[in-house]
mmCIF file of C-alpha atoms and ligand atoms in Angstrom:
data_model
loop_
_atom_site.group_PDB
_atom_site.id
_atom_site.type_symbol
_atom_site.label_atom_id
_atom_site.label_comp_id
_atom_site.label_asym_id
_atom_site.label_seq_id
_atom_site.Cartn_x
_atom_site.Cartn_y
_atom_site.Cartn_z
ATOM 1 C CA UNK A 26 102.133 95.953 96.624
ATOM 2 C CA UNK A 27 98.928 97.543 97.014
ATOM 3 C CA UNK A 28 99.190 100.951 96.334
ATOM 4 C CA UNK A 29 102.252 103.632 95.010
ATOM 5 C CA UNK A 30 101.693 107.343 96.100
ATOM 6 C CA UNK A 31 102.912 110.679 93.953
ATOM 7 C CA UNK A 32 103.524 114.422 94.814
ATOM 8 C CA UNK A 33 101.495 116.144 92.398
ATOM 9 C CA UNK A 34 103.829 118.984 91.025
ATOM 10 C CA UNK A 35 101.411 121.242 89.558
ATOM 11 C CA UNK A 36 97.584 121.631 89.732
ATOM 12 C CA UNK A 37 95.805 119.020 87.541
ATOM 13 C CA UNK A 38 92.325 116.675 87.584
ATOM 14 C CA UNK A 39 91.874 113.029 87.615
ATOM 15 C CA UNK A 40 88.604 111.445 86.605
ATOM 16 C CA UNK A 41 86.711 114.926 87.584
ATOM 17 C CA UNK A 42 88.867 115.181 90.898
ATOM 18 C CA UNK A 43 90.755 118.450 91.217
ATOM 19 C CA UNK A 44 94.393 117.864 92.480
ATOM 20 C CA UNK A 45 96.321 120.723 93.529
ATOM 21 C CA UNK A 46 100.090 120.950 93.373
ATOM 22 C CA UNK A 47 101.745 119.511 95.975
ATOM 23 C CA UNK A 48 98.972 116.891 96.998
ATOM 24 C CA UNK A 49 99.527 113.622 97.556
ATOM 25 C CA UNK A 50 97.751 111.108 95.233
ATOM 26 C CA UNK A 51 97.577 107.012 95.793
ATOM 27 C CA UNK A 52 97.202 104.882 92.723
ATOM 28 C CA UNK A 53 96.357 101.296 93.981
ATOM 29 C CA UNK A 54 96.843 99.185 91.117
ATOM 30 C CA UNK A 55 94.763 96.455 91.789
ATOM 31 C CA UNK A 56 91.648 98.582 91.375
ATOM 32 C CA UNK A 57 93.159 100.008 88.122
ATOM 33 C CA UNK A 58 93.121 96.229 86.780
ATOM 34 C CA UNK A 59 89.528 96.257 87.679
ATOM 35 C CA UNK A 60 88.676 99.389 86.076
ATOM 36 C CA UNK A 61 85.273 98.736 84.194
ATOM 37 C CA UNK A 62 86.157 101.966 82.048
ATOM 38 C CA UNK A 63 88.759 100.189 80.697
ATOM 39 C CA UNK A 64 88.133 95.943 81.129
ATOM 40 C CA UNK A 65 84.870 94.529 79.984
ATOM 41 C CA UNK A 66 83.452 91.982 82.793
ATOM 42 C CA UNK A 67 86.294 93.347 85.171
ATOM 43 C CA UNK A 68 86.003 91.327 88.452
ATOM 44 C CA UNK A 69 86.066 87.920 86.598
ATOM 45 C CA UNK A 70 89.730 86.134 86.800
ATOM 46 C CA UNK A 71 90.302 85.601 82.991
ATOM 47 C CA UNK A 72 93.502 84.580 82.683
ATOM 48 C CA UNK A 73 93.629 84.770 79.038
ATOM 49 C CA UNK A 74 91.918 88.506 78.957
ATOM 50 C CA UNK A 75 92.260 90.132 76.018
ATOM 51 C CA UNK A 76 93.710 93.021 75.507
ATOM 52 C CA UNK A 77 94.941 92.945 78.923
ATOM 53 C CA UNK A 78 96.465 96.379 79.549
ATOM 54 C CA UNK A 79 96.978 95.683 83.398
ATOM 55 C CA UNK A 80 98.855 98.157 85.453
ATOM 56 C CA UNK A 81 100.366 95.107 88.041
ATOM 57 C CA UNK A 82 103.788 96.331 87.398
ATOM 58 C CA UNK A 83 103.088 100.065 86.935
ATOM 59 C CA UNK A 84 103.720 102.384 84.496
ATOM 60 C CA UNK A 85 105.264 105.494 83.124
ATOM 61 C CA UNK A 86 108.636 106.184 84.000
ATOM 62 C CA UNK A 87 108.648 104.051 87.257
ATOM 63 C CA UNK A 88 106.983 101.144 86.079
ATOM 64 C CA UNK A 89 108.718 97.949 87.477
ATOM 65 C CA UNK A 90 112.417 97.245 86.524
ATOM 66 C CA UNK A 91 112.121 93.438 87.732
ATOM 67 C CA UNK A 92 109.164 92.586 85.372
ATOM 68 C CA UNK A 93 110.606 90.583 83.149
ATOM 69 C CA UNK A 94 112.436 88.932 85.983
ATOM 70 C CA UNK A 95 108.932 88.478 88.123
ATOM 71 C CA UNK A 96 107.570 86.804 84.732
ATOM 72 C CA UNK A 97 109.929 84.937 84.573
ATOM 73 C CA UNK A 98 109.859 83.454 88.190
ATOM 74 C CA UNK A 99 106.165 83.228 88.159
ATOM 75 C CA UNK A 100 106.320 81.193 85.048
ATOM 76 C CA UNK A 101 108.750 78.947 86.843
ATOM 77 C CA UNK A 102 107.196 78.631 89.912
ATOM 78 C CA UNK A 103 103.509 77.998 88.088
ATOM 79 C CA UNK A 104 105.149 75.282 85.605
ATOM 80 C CA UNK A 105 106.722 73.336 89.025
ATOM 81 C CA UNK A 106 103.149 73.571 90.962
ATOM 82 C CA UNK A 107 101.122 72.402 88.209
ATOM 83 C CA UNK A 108 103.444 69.517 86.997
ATOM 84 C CA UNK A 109 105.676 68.322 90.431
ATOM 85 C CA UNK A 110 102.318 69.104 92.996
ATOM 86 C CA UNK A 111 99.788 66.252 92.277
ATOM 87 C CA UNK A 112 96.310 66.721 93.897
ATOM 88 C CA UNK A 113 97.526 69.690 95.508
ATOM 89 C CA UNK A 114 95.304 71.104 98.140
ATOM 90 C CA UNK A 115 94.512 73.760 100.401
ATOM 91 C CA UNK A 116 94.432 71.655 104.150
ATOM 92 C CA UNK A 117 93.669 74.863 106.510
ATOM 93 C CA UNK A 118 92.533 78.548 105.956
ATOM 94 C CA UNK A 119 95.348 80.563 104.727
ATOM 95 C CA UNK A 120 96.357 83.051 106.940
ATOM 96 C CA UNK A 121 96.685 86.815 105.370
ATOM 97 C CA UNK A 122 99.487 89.301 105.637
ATOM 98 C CA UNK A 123 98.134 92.230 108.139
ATOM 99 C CA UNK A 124 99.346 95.095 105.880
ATOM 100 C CA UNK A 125 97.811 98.030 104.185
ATOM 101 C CA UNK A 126 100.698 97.842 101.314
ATOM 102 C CA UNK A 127 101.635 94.140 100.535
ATOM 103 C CA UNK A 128 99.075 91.690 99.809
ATOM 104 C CA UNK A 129 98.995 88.121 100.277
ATOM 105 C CA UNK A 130 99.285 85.203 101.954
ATOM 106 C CA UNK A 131 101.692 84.779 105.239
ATOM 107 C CA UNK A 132 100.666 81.383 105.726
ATOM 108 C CA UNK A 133 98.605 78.555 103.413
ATOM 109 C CA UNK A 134 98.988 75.205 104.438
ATOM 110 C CA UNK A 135 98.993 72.551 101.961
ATOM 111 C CA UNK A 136 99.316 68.805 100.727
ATOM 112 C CA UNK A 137 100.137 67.169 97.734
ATOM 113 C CA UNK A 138 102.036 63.978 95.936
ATOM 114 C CA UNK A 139 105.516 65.274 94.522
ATOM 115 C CA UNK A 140 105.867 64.070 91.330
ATOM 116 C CA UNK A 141 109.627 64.004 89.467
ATOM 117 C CA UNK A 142 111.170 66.673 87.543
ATOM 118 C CA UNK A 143 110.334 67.078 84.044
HETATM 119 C C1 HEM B 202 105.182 90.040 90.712
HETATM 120 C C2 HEM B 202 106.232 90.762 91.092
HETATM 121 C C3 HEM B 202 106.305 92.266 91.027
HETATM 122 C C4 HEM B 202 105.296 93.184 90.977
HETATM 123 C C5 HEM B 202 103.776 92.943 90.954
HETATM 124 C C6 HEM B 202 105.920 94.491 90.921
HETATM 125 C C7 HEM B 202 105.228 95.688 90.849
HETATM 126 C C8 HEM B 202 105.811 96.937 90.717
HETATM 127 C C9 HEM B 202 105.097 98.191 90.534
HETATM 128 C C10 HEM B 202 103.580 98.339 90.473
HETATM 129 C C11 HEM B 202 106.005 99.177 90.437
HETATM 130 C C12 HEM B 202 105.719 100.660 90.176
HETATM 131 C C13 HEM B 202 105.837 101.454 91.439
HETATM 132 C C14 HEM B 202 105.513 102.914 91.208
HETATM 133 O O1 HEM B 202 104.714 103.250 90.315
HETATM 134 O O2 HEM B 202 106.049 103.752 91.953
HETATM 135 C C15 HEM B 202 107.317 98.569 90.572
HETATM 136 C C16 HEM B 202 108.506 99.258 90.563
HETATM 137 C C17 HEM B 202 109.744 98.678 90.725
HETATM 138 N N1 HEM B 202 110.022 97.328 90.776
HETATM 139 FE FE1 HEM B 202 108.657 95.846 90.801
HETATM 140 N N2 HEM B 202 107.280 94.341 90.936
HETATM 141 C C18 HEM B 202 107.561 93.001 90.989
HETATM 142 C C19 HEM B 202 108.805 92.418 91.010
HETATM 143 C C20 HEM B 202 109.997 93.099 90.985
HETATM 144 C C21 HEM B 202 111.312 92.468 91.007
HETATM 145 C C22 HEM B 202 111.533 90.948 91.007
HETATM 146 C C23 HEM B 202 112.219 93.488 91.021
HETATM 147 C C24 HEM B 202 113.708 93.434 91.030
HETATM 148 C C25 HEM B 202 114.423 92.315 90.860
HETATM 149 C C26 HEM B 202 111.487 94.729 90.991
HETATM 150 C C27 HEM B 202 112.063 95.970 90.999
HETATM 151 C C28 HEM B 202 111.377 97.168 90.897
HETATM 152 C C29 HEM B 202 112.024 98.479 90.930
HETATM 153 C C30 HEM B 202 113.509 98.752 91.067
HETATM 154 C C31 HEM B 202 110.999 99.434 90.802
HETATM 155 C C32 HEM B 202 111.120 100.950 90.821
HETATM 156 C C33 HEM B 202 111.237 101.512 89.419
HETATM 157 C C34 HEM B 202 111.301 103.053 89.464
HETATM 158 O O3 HEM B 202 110.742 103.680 90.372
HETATM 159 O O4 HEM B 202 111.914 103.615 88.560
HETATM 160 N N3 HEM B 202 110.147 94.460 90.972
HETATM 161 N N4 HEM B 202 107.163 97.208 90.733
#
């Protein structure tokens, strides 16, 4: 998910931006994890970045109920691919979701030598 969007309910500033009540205001997270105001070097991929006060699953009083369920997946899914996917590889340019909201791949073609379950 790209973006969320709120209904300002009273008259208020963000970052120097006046926002009246009643506006509508996006918050697109992915930029927020990129905010140099807040990461140092913020458009390298460290996956060990720390602190690491990302905004992926929100925040507030709507941040993400599934989180610890997504972590959990991901963290399953990651340990399959990297130990059951030998000399995996991309075979074809992935294709990309046409959406302004969702983000990622639709399609990405690839090859690789199962291995056996650990
Ligand atoms: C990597 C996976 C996921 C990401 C990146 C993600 C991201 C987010 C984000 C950014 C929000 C905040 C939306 C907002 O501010 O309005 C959110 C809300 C939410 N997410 Fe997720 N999510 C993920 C997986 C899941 C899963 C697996 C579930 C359920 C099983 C889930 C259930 C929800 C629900 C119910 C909310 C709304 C919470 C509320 O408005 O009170 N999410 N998610």
């Amino acid at each position: 998910m790209i973006y969320m969007r709120r209904t300002a309910t009273r008259d208020t500033s963000i970052g120097g931006t006046r926002i009246a009540e009643g506006d509508k205001v996006v918050m697109y997270f992915g930029a927020a994890n990129r905010d140099p105001d807040k990461f140092d070097d913020p458009d390298t991929l460290d996956l060990a970045r720390e602190p690491n006060e990302h905004v992926a699953f929100g925040g507030g009083p709507h941040v993400c109920l599934g989180q610890h369920l997504a972590r959990l997946e991901i963290d399953a899914i990651l340990t399959e691919v990297l130990t059951r996917m030998e000399d995996l590889e991309i075979v074809a340019p992935p294709e990309w979701l046409a959406s302004t909201f969702i983000s990622g791949p639709k399609r990405m073609d690839v090859k690789f030598r199962p291995g056996a379950r650990l």
